[in-house]
């Protein structure tokens, strides 16, 4: 029998006993009424005896002892009605606690119950439905519209439209292409697709998340034992007040009244309900807290250690620019490189393919592809021999020329990486890549300091030059680079000696450090990784600012729990003193204690509600989604702007004129229209949610400067295309650089602003 049904049965027995005894008493049968009330009291007493016996076997003394003593005292003094009322009071409190637990665990249960139970296996020309646990790697799985992907696998269909909100929090459907890996737990939002299973269900992403959820749901918060430690002082105090009441009055009814109002339901209820409510609230925000001990430890954190790659940065390479030498065009070089990169699953290769598609290029199928892991790719594309990868692999025995050496120096200065490309045996260009800092990272670190975090440290195995750029941009207090996993453990342990410490990471190499910290936080949705298994908290949404939110939730839940403990003990102590003085009869005391219980339960449930002083400021989610979607639609024109800002003056004259004309048209149609729409509709709306008379005046000024530069470029384009002596290519490039710099800064500011308002 489940805890809920057992407590509900006790409540029904206690209520029926009290009601039946009352009816018999009204029928002038006091002896039978007393017997019925006694039976109801004894049932509760027997349950308490069994539970207390089990706790004593574990060498634990709990608050249930006082409840048992009060029922036995009522029966011993032949106050059967009082005993029945106390039994009903306890049964009501237990039932309410179970109901609260069920409500608080709803999100955790929903996560577990969402796991798929069956899968469709394609065999030959037919389909066979099998239990999801029977799916083996190498089998082809069909996922229909609306179904949850049952196992991790590689997409075989041309493309798939997926709802990944359950794992990443992304509100919009995401398109994946053939060859990409799909994580179990995402929902197919488009046509049926086929995937090749790469893991069995037990080893897949969603199964790992479910295991973590089940562990959190089953756990009993150690903070509850803190309530039992309170009871170690509360029990002797209760007995002392009861003894004093008997000593000064000789009236056992006062003793009974003291014991009745001392029944420690507030102590029993306040802590577990508040803690589990906090865990549940975190789960609603896609933050999985392993147990109550972790939640309590979170509330004490004063130092934060962060990994770099995948935590402070997005963990994915992005193409920043394409640098070329000779007559080859940047987009043509990117198209050739992307065509060859299609044959590789390496993250850099996939980033190049994504960049080509973003710019509207159509990669062609390569031939005779050869890949050397860690070095690069070689093959034939459109009749050209193309080689791409590390400079040594691409350059071969020809040595490093002046142009290549200059590009290597630039990459070193910018703390980035590059994929060099040779065509028909000649070095033609380099594709610059970087793992960008998360947009929300600086804002998150400022919020952490506002929450009382004393020191923020970055631990990374990356080289110092790269780590320094990220640390300076994010606002890190202390940096340690070039670390092994053992080194990370050392620094975390050193931090734990000075203050409660949190370590946050996402990779397998972070798992030892996560386990060494007072609280480990795993970044991202991959619940089967070693980092997630070692962590006490798993962020199922790929957003760094959830760290601030889980700290707020933990501190609020622990505060509510402590308030419940002290308020419950204080009210019970006051009632005991009144009862000891003879002003509170036992029966009235039992009713008063029931009211205290309800008050404490209501207070504990506050941990489920909104955090005080923290919210989304009423910002409509739809506007944030619209902005992010429009920003994504502008990626292509902004990428073209950035590329032309770097190489416009080196382009052939005819090509430069055509490219500039196309770019200006795109700036008018997309960028200018977007910014004017923001100025007319979005900014006035936002002003209502931000302090100050005109909080977005600086952003509006940037809009006006963007409009001016677009207009200037439009005039320069007209003159440049007419062949006028002025402006020259250098002057046009100068204005392109200004607009590119301003647009990047403005978009970063806008996205940081909206992420600060978005608390989804």
XYZ file of C-alpha atoms in Angstrom:
760
model
C 0.000 0.000 0.000
C 1.353 3.438 -0.912
C 1.986 6.107 1.688
C -0.922 8.163 0.352
C -3.484 5.340 0.624
C -2.262 4.338 4.078
C -2.572 7.876 5.398
C -5.958 8.307 3.723
C -7.178 5.077 5.347
C -5.998 6.295 8.753
C -7.824 9.573 8.208
C -11.054 7.750 7.310
C -10.811 5.428 10.333
C -10.110 8.317 12.711
C -12.877 10.484 11.264
C -15.430 7.665 11.281
C -14.518 6.736 14.866
C -14.958 10.331 16.040
C -18.219 10.760 14.113
C -19.676 7.391 15.130
C -18.768 7.994 18.763
C -20.438 11.386 18.600
C -23.639 9.891 17.217
C -23.699 7.170 19.868
C -23.049 9.779 22.574
C -25.994 11.777 21.251
C -28.098 8.594 21.553
C -27.337 8.526 25.299
C -24.864 5.624 25.089
C -21.717 7.077 26.658
C -20.035 3.712 27.319
C -20.261 2.668 23.658
C -19.165 6.129 22.552
C -16.065 5.916 24.751
C -15.289 2.470 23.345
C -15.535 3.662 19.730
C -13.348 6.677 20.452
C -10.825 4.456 22.208
C -10.672 2.094 19.229
C -9.975 4.988 16.879
C -7.243 6.240 19.215
C -5.685 2.780 19.567
C -5.470 2.314 15.796
C -3.400 5.498 15.520
C -1.366 4.522 18.583
C -0.508 1.126 17.059
C 0.637 2.779 13.819
C 2.849 5.140 15.825
C 4.281 2.275 17.903
C 5.306 0.426 14.718
C 6.870 3.523 13.156
C 8.691 4.545 16.336
C 9.970 0.991 16.720
C 11.434 1.071 13.231
C 13.089 4.411 13.906
C 14.570 3.204 17.181
C 15.982 0.182 15.315
C 17.838 2.713 13.175
C 18.892 4.543 16.357
C 16.685 7.518 15.540
C 14.382 9.363 17.914
C 11.670 11.371 16.226
C 8.931 13.782 17.088
C 6.319 11.006 16.904
C 7.132 10.064 20.519
C 5.209 13.039 21.935
C 2.172 12.200 19.792
C 2.150 8.630 21.093
C 2.527 9.787 24.713
C -0.388 12.226 24.352
C -2.744 9.514 22.983
C -1.744 7.002 25.668
C -2.153 9.667 28.373
C -5.657 10.480 27.101
C -6.620 6.806 27.173
C -5.051 6.323 30.606
C -7.033 9.274 32.005
C -10.195 7.959 30.315
C -10.386 11.040 28.099
C -11.427 8.987 25.102
C -12.844 11.942 23.178
C -9.553 13.819 23.574
C -7.648 10.755 22.359
C -9.939 10.480 19.329
C -9.497 14.167 18.500
C -5.701 13.878 18.785
C -5.805 10.792 16.526
C -7.871 12.677 13.943
C -5.506 15.636 14.190
C -2.495 13.413 13.497
C -4.258 11.546 10.704
C -5.313 14.829 9.080
C -1.763 16.170 9.242
C -0.330 12.984 7.749
C -2.911 12.965 4.942
C -2.244 16.611 4.169
C 1.483 15.912 4.128
C 0.986 13.043 1.678
C -1.254 15.224 -0.479
C 1.349 17.973 -0.420
C 4.044 15.483 -1.386
C 1.952 14.267 -4.290
C 1.395 17.823 -5.472
C 5.035 18.722 -5.011
C 6.254 15.638 -6.886
C 3.901 16.092 -9.843
C 6.557 17.521 -12.141
C 9.047 14.793 -11.248
C 6.455 12.091 -11.892
C 5.503 13.743 -15.186
C 9.132 13.598 -16.292
C 9.292 9.895 -15.435
C 5.902 8.974 -16.896
C 6.725 10.765 -20.168
C 9.341 8.127 -20.964
C 8.233 6.029 -23.967
C 7.210 2.434 -23.266
C 7.239 0.986 -26.814
C 9.088 1.527 -30.084
C 8.492 0.606 -33.735
C 11.321 -1.410 -35.304
C 11.645 -1.570 -39.089
C 12.508 -5.061 -40.259
C 12.649 -5.675 -43.986
C 9.443 -4.256 -45.398
C 7.464 -4.433 -42.171
C 7.226 -2.804 -38.749
C 7.181 -4.507 -35.380
C 6.217 -2.923 -32.060
C 8.513 -3.933 -29.210
C 9.061 -2.798 -25.621
C 11.527 0.071 -25.655
C 13.938 -1.948 -23.490
C 14.256 -4.492 -26.331
C 15.643 -1.962 -28.842
C 19.284 -2.729 -29.603
C 22.005 -0.579 -31.226
C 22.001 -1.021 -34.990
C 18.231 -1.431 -35.322
C 16.187 1.027 -37.382
C 13.462 2.775 -35.370
C 10.424 4.562 -36.782
C 9.252 7.643 -34.851
C 5.830 8.918 -35.884
C 4.317 12.387 -35.523
C 3.859 13.286 -31.866
C 5.910 10.370 -30.539
C 8.872 10.710 -28.186
C 12.196 9.487 -29.579
C 12.698 6.292 -27.538
C 16.484 5.809 -27.817
C 19.532 7.803 -28.843
C 20.222 7.376 -32.539
C 21.496 8.743 -35.846
C 18.909 10.308 -38.157
C 18.501 8.376 -41.404
C 15.686 10.412 -42.940
C 16.581 13.511 -44.942
C 15.447 15.803 -42.144
C 13.331 15.859 -39.001
C 11.349 18.575 -37.233
C 11.691 18.097 -33.491
C 10.280 19.622 -30.337
C 13.300 19.631 -28.004
C 11.697 21.674 -25.216
C 11.725 18.749 -22.782
C 15.523 18.572 -22.955
C 16.754 22.022 -23.992
C 13.891 24.392 -23.205
C 13.949 25.638 -26.833
C 10.341 26.778 -27.451
C 10.469 26.532 -31.258
C 10.705 23.345 -33.361
C 14.239 22.486 -34.455
C 15.222 20.977 -37.814
C 17.808 18.193 -37.838
C 19.380 16.716 -40.961
C 20.450 13.242 -42.024
C 23.456 12.018 -40.096
C 22.849 14.156 -37.006
C 22.519 12.488 -33.617
C 19.105 12.608 -31.938
C 18.722 12.358 -28.175
C 15.943 10.280 -26.689
C 13.246 12.360 -25.026
C 12.691 14.848 -27.864
C 9.333 14.763 -29.657
C 8.828 14.337 -33.388
C 6.861 17.420 -34.484
C 6.880 16.620 -38.200
C 6.632 13.712 -40.619
C 7.579 10.183 -39.513
C 11.339 9.677 -39.457
C 13.777 6.788 -39.271
C 16.803 6.668 -37.021
C 19.525 4.116 -36.469
C 19.714 3.277 -32.765
C 23.160 3.944 -31.314
C 22.312 3.099 -27.706
C 19.843 0.831 -25.985
C 17.082 2.480 -23.957
C 18.822 1.965 -20.605
C 21.904 3.864 -21.837
C 20.094 6.644 -23.682
C 19.854 10.296 -22.703
C 16.265 10.288 -21.470
C 16.743 7.107 -19.463
C 19.588 8.812 -17.619
C 17.373 11.793 -16.834
C 14.608 9.460 -15.649
C 17.018 7.651 -13.328
C 18.073 10.962 -11.828
C 14.408 11.976 -11.444
C 13.525 8.727 -9.719
C 16.431 9.159 -7.314
C 15.236 12.675 -6.483
C 11.643 11.484 -6.031
C 12.572 8.625 -3.698
C 15.052 10.567 -1.615
C 14.288 11.658 1.924
C 15.770 15.044 2.640
C 18.397 14.919 5.400
C 17.030 18.283 6.472
C 14.057 16.295 7.834
C 16.468 14.717 10.295
C 17.260 18.230 11.412
C 13.628 18.418 12.543
C 14.228 15.223 14.509
C 17.261 16.841 16.118
C 15.014 19.731 17.118
C 12.790 17.090 18.662
C 15.646 15.896 20.881
C 15.372 19.209 22.717
C 11.607 19.590 22.261
C 10.702 16.245 23.891
C 12.501 16.914 27.220
C 11.080 20.466 27.266
C 7.562 19.094 26.795
C 7.985 16.541 29.557
C 9.469 19.205 31.836
C 6.485 21.548 31.341
C 4.050 18.641 31.851
C 5.859 17.625 35.052
C 5.819 21.229 36.319
C 2.076 21.462 35.622
C 1.463 18.315 37.666
C 3.885 19.405 40.424
C 2.255 22.792 40.987
C -1.380 21.788 40.432
C -1.617 18.042 40.948
C -4.142 18.077 38.078
C -3.521 15.364 35.493
C -5.924 17.113 33.117
C -3.401 19.931 32.806
C -0.704 17.356 32.066
C -2.895 15.879 29.348
C -3.578 19.328 27.887
C 0.166 20.074 27.765
C 0.861 16.794 25.973
C -1.975 17.341 23.508
C -0.836 20.804 22.388
C 2.767 19.577 22.287
C 1.902 17.048 19.582
C 4.615 18.137 17.117
C 2.817 18.126 13.797
C 4.421 21.464 12.813
C 7.833 19.891 13.280
C 6.775 16.790 11.361
C 5.247 18.699 8.454
C 7.125 21.962 7.942
C 10.482 20.667 6.765
C 9.652 17.880 4.294
C 6.847 19.803 2.611
C 9.012 22.911 2.126
C 12.027 20.948 0.885
C 10.081 18.763 -1.530
C 8.168 21.821 -2.722
C 11.492 23.484 -3.502
C 12.660 20.412 -5.441
C 9.353 20.398 -7.320
C 9.597 24.090 -8.171
C 13.089 23.499 -9.525
C 11.775 20.597 -11.631
C 9.135 22.892 -13.151
C 12.011 25.061 -14.337
C 13.799 22.031 -15.849
C 16.291 21.902 -12.969
C 16.707 18.449 -11.445
C 17.830 18.535 -7.783
C 18.900 15.088 -6.627
C 17.661 15.324 -3.021
C 16.962 17.588 -0.074
C 20.539 17.497 1.176
C 21.654 19.074 -2.095
C 18.925 21.708 -1.841
C 20.038 22.634 1.675
C 23.696 22.763 0.610
C 22.790 25.038 -2.314
C 21.379 27.573 0.111
C 24.815 27.898 1.755
C 27.001 28.294 -1.372
C 29.506 31.182 -1.264
C 31.998 30.211 -4.011
C 31.315 29.144 -7.602
C 33.786 27.259 -9.822
C 32.959 27.086 -13.541
C 34.291 25.043 -16.428
C 34.836 26.967 -19.666
C 33.860 24.886 -22.690
C 30.153 24.070 -22.733
C 29.504 25.981 -19.515
C 30.635 29.580 -19.965
C 30.769 29.024 -23.711
C 28.222 27.268 -25.895
C 30.473 24.268 -26.446
C 30.025 24.397 -30.230
C 32.335 25.838 -32.859
C 30.963 28.689 -34.974
C 32.402 30.118 -38.170
C 33.445 33.726 -37.575
C 34.915 34.637 -40.943
C 36.525 33.341 -44.130
C 39.935 34.779 -45.025
C 41.260 34.176 -48.558
C 44.345 34.895 -50.622
C 44.454 35.219 -54.374
C 41.440 35.483 -56.648
C 39.212 32.914 -54.895
C 35.994 34.330 -53.434
C 35.217 33.734 -49.737
C 31.797 32.203 -50.422
C 33.192 29.905 -53.101
C 35.914 28.702 -50.751
C 33.317 28.139 -48.022
C 31.120 26.193 -50.455
C 33.998 23.886 -51.440
C 35.012 23.368 -47.809
C 31.437 22.659 -46.737
C 30.991 20.151 -49.559
C 34.020 18.215 -48.333
C 33.071 18.661 -44.654
C 29.758 16.859 -45.240
C 31.685 13.602 -45.169
C 32.877 14.103 -41.567
C 31.073 14.048 -38.229
C 33.751 16.189 -36.578
C 32.237 19.252 -34.794
C 34.390 21.662 -36.824
C 33.268 20.082 -40.080
C 29.627 20.276 -39.040
C 30.081 23.941 -38.065
C 31.404 24.701 -41.562
C 28.427 22.927 -43.147
C 26.011 24.920 -40.962
C 27.728 28.183 -41.890
C 27.425 27.392 -45.604
C 23.728 26.603 -45.314
C 23.204 29.783 -43.301
C 24.624 31.793 -46.202
C 22.351 30.065 -48.699
C 25.058 27.887 -50.242
C 24.283 24.395 -51.528
C 27.191 22.012 -50.818
C 27.691 19.308 -53.447
C 28.637 15.679 -52.915
C 32.414 15.108 -52.517
C 34.318 12.159 -53.996
C 37.365 10.145 -52.903
C 37.197 11.512 -49.360
C 39.977 10.638 -46.956
C 39.972 11.678 -43.305
C 42.873 11.573 -40.872
C 41.493 11.975 -37.329
C 42.853 15.084 -35.673
C 44.402 16.348 -38.915
C 41.785 17.001 -41.593
C 40.009 15.921 -44.767
C 40.978 15.547 -48.397
C 38.815 14.818 -51.448
C 37.538 15.978 -54.794
C 34.828 18.656 -55.006
C 33.487 20.055 -58.283
C 36.573 18.746 -60.069
C 39.019 20.397 -57.638
C 41.342 18.657 -55.191
C 40.396 20.131 -51.814
C 42.288 19.650 -48.565
C 41.215 21.183 -45.268
C 42.252 21.002 -41.626
C 45.369 21.776 -39.594
C 47.953 23.957 -41.304
C 50.593 21.231 -41.312
C 48.232 18.750 -42.950
C 47.028 21.230 -45.570
C 50.412 22.818 -46.326
C 52.251 19.499 -46.505
C 55.954 19.771 -47.262
C 55.626 23.184 -48.911
C 56.368 25.070 -45.691
C 54.511 27.967 -44.138
C 54.316 31.075 -46.293
C 54.060 34.686 -45.134
C 50.277 34.820 -45.609
C 49.749 31.614 -43.632
C 52.097 32.786 -40.879
C 50.160 36.049 -40.584
C 46.873 34.158 -40.273
C 48.336 31.935 -37.546
C 49.431 35.056 -35.689
C 45.906 36.514 -35.963
C 44.385 33.308 -34.603
C 46.778 33.442 -31.669
C 45.874 37.061 -30.896
C 42.147 36.375 -31.114
C 42.405 33.122 -29.112
C 40.531 31.286 -31.844
C 41.107 28.331 -34.125
C 41.195 27.965 -37.874
C 40.571 25.399 -40.561
C 42.981 25.995 -43.439
C 41.853 25.171 -46.984
C 43.983 24.312 -50.012
C 42.591 24.008 -53.545
C 44.507 22.071 -56.192
C 47.581 22.027 -53.999
C 47.687 25.772 -53.242
C 46.797 27.388 -49.896
C 43.734 29.510 -50.607
C 42.208 30.474 -47.288
C 41.389 29.862 -43.666
C 38.005 29.525 -42.018
C 38.168 31.134 -38.581
C 36.159 29.414 -35.840
C 35.471 30.151 -32.194
C 33.451 28.800 -29.299
C 31.555 31.930 -28.317
C 30.793 33.060 -24.792
C 27.182 32.434 -23.833
C 25.169 35.629 -24.190
C 23.756 35.264 -20.687
C 27.127 34.575 -19.021
C 28.137 38.141 -17.933
C 24.622 38.878 -16.657
C 24.560 35.575 -14.751
C 27.864 36.295 -13.050
C 26.652 39.743 -11.985
C 23.517 38.169 -10.509
C 25.612 35.617 -8.627
C 27.601 38.405 -6.986
C 24.340 40.164 -6.124
C 23.257 36.932 -4.381
C 26.297 37.051 -2.102
C 28.695 34.796 -4.017
C 32.127 35.899 -2.845
C 34.348 34.452 -5.577
C 33.808 33.106 -9.117
C 36.621 30.948 -10.509
C 37.103 29.434 -13.968
C 38.815 26.040 -14.234
C 39.730 24.865 -17.724
C 42.068 22.534 -19.522
C 42.340 25.017 -22.401
C 45.421 27.142 -23.034
C 45.880 30.396 -21.142
C 45.432 32.746 -24.125
C 42.024 31.327 -25.031
C 40.864 31.113 -21.420
C 41.916 34.708 -20.696
C 39.723 36.098 -23.475
C 36.655 34.289 -22.123
C 37.464 35.196 -18.504
C 37.861 38.884 -19.297
C 34.659 39.003 -21.336
C 32.576 37.122 -18.754
C 33.940 38.884 -15.669
C 35.700 36.006 -13.888
C 37.478 36.752 -10.593
C 40.142 34.049 -10.813
C 41.410 31.858 -13.666
C 43.256 28.529 -13.691
C 44.041 27.111 -17.161
C 45.787 24.077 -18.626
C 44.317 21.839 -15.917
C 43.918 18.073 -15.854
C 40.853 16.534 -14.160
C 43.035 15.902 -11.103
C 44.062 19.562 -11.062
C 40.410 20.631 -11.120
C 39.700 18.385 -8.129
C 42.618 19.961 -6.271
C 41.367 23.518 -6.798
C 37.799 22.580 -5.853
C 38.963 20.871 -2.665
C 41.033 23.932 -1.795
C 37.939 26.085 -2.277
C 35.819 23.805 -0.069
C 38.246 24.344 2.800
C 37.450 28.070 2.842
C 33.732 28.310 2.018
C 30.819 26.213 0.724
C 31.654 25.639 -2.944
C 29.707 24.840 -6.103
C 31.336 23.371 -9.216
C 29.580 23.562 -12.569
C 30.617 21.705 -15.721
C 29.371 19.578 -18.566
C 32.105 17.231 -19.768
C 33.271 13.814 -18.659
C 36.502 15.396 -17.431
C 34.466 17.576 -15.055
C 32.855 14.637 -13.218
C 35.587 14.232 -10.535
C 35.471 17.951 -9.710
C 31.665 17.907 -9.531
C 31.836 15.035 -7.068
C 34.493 16.829 -4.994
C 32.475 20.043 -4.583
C 29.884 20.650 -1.880
C 27.390 20.853 -4.749
C 28.051 19.713 -8.316
C 25.949 21.157 -11.143
C 25.917 19.492 -14.571
C 25.181 21.724 -17.549
C 22.911 20.546 -20.336
C 20.376 17.830 -21.001
C 22.555 14.746 -21.467
C 21.602 12.907 -18.307
C 23.745 9.847 -19.001
C 27.079 11.646 -19.006
C 29.508 11.104 -16.188
C 29.182 14.751 -15.160
C 25.406 14.413 -14.719
C 25.800 11.214 -12.714
C 28.343 12.876 -10.408
C 26.320 16.072 -9.952
C 23.720 16.857 -7.333
C 21.957 19.235 -9.723
C 21.355 18.777 -13.463
C 20.227 21.710 -15.587
C 18.002 20.149 -18.239
C 17.935 23.473 -20.114
C 21.099 24.648 -21.837
C 21.114 28.034 -20.097
C 23.669 29.263 -17.594
C 21.269 31.647 -15.830
C 19.330 28.667 -14.430
C 22.152 28.461 -11.874
C 21.003 31.726 -10.293
C 17.444 30.493 -10.283
C 18.201 27.223 -8.502
C 20.162 29.131 -5.842
C 17.149 31.380 -5.305
C 14.799 28.390 -5.095
C 17.042 26.587 -2.604
C 17.462 29.594 -0.339
C 13.733 30.294 -0.394
C 12.777 26.666 0.367
C 15.245 26.354 3.251
C 14.107 29.697 4.654
C 10.462 28.574 4.516
C 11.391 25.268 6.189
C 13.213 26.992 9.044
C 10.391 29.491 9.467
C 7.950 26.590 9.754
C 10.056 24.838 12.364
C 10.512 27.886 14.566
C 6.942 29.133 14.157
C 5.505 25.686 14.906
C 7.698 25.171 17.956
C 7.007 28.681 19.205
C 3.222 28.369 18.886
C 3.254 24.911 20.489
C 5.421 26.162 23.354
C 3.073 29.090 23.958
C 0.082 26.761 23.935
C 1.841 24.399 26.396
C 2.437 27.234 28.858
C -1.208 28.315 28.623
C -2.329 24.697 29.129
C 0.045 24.248 32.086
C -1.525 27.328 33.713
C -4.936 25.688 33.405
C -6.453 28.033 30.814
C -6.555 25.588 27.900
C -8.562 22.342 28.253
C -7.249 19.251 26.457
C -10.095 19.102 23.930
C -9.765 22.780 22.985
C -5.984 22.323 22.882
C -6.363 19.518 20.353
C -8.474 21.755 18.111
C -5.964 24.596 18.508
C -3.123 22.281 17.517
C -5.035 21.311 14.381
C -5.216 24.990 13.439
C -1.454 25.348 13.986
C -0.908 22.352 11.694
C -2.922 23.899 8.895
C -1.065 27.193 9.294
C 2.335 25.484 9.100
C 1.355 23.407 6.069
C 0.125 26.499 4.257
C 3.370 28.273 5.049
C 5.478 25.338 3.815
C 3.609 25.265 0.524
C 4.878 28.792 -0.145
C 8.036 27.077 -1.388
C 6.003 25.954 -4.415
C 4.974 29.469 -5.381
C 6.801 32.378 -7.003
C 10.020 33.527 -5.377
C 9.615 36.808 -3.483
C 10.861 39.764 -5.491
C 11.935 37.572 -8.412
C 9.901 37.172 -11.569
C 9.629 37.900 -15.221
C 8.340 41.421 -14.613
C 5.260 40.468 -16.598
C 7.184 40.346 -19.885
C 5.038 38.509 -22.459
C 6.880 35.394 -23.617
C 5.632 35.809 -27.180
C 7.633 39.020 -27.682
C 10.841 37.364 -26.544
C 10.262 34.433 -28.871
C 9.552 36.820 -31.752
C 12.736 38.785 -31.157
C 14.924 35.686 -30.982
C 13.323 34.299 -34.141
C 13.851 37.572 -36.018
C 17.464 37.735 -34.870
C 18.013 34.261 -36.306
C 16.473 35.403 -39.594
C 19.015 38.235 -39.725
C 22.010 35.893 -39.349
C 22.634 35.684 -43.083
C 22.694 39.421 -43.813
C 24.827 40.062 -40.718
C 27.255 37.315 -41.767
C 27.539 38.907 -45.213
C 28.097 42.308 -43.582
C 30.866 40.933 -41.398
C 32.593 39.196 -44.299
C 32.505 42.309 -46.505
C 33.784 44.438 -43.623
C 36.905 42.276 -43.640
C 37.672 41.845 -47.327
C 35.662 44.334 -49.416
C 38.661 46.309 -50.629
C 40.365 43.093 -51.837
C 37.442 41.958 -54.000
C 37.486 42.437 -57.798
C 35.755 45.723 -58.730
C 32.799 44.199 -60.585
C 32.247 41.619 -57.869
C 32.527 44.281 -55.140
C 29.883 46.489 -56.813
C 27.393 43.600 -57.155
C 27.997 42.347 -53.605
C 27.600 45.822 -52.127
C 24.346 46.387 -54.017
C 22.965 43.061 -52.759
C 24.090 43.772 -49.200
C 22.519 47.241 -49.082
C 19.220 45.827 -50.330
C 19.344 43.228 -47.556
C 20.180 45.843 -44.934
C 17.156 47.905 -45.963
C 14.746 44.987 -46.261
C 15.801 43.026 -43.169
C 17.993 44.893 -40.681
C 16.442 48.360 -40.975
C 12.888 46.986 -41.054
C 13.577 44.872 -37.956
C 15.044 47.770 -35.983
C 12.239 50.167 -36.956
C 9.673 47.577 -35.889
C 11.449 47.241 -32.533
C 11.481 51.023 -32.156
C 7.761 51.375 -32.882
C 6.317 48.355 -31.054
C 8.736 46.485 -28.841
C 10.637 49.255 -27.068
C 7.481 51.116 -25.890
C 6.206 47.825 -24.483
C 9.504 47.087 -22.729
C 9.637 50.549 -21.170
C 6.694 49.576 -18.939
C 8.737 46.757 -17.385
C 11.995 48.635 -16.805
C 12.796 51.381 -14.272
C 13.313 54.989 -15.305
C 11.455 57.483 -17.442
C 13.159 56.447 -20.701
C 15.147 53.277 -19.902
C 15.877 52.368 -23.534
C 17.081 55.761 -24.762
C 20.641 54.497 -25.335
C 19.344 51.529 -27.366
C 17.138 53.867 -29.414
C 20.148 56.082 -30.100
C 21.952 53.019 -31.485
C 18.966 52.388 -33.765
C 19.250 55.881 -35.165
C 22.975 55.452 -35.806
C 22.302 52.134 -37.599
C 19.711 53.876 -39.795
C 22.211 56.644 -40.584
C 24.973 54.203 -41.548
C 22.641 52.138 -43.753
C 21.532 55.327 -45.510
C 25.155 56.387 -45.940
C 26.109 52.991 -47.375
C 23.143 53.182 -49.740
C 24.366 56.508 -51.151
C 27.947 55.254 -51.329
C 26.754 52.126 -53.151
C 24.973 54.234 -55.768
C 28.071 56.346 -56.398
C 30.384 53.332 -56.276
C 28.275 51.500 -58.869
C 28.265 54.557 -61.173
C 32.048 54.395 -61.227
C 32.608 57.742 -59.453
C 36.105 58.415 -58.195
C 34.722 58.755 -54.694
C 34.049 56.849 -52.627
C 36.885 54.379 -52.968
C 36.760 50.756 -51.890
C 38.725 51.559 -48.716
C 36.203 54.225 -47.658
C 33.282 51.861 -48.282
C 35.001 49.170 -46.235
C 35.564 51.674 -43.428
C 31.807 52.330 -43.219
C 31.091 48.595 -43.429
C 33.399 48.021 -40.459
C 31.597 50.721 -38.459
C 28.166 49.264 -39.176
C 29.325 45.693 -38.519
C 30.835 46.640 -35.153
C 27.788 48.647 -34.106
C 25.300 45.949 -35.185
C 27.160 43.202 -33.307
C 27.322 45.274 -30.134
C 23.674 46.290 -30.405
C 22.434 42.746 -30.981
C 24.493 41.471 -28.061
C 22.983 44.169 -25.826
C 19.452 43.395 -26.999
C 19.795 39.668 -26.495
C 21.331 40.163 -23.045
C 18.432 42.454 -22.125
C 15.792 40.001 -23.277
C 17.456 37.049 -21.621
C 17.457 38.976 -18.347
C 13.696 39.495 -18.697
C 13.002 35.949 -19.894
C 12.575 33.579 -16.908
C 11.049 30.684 -18.790
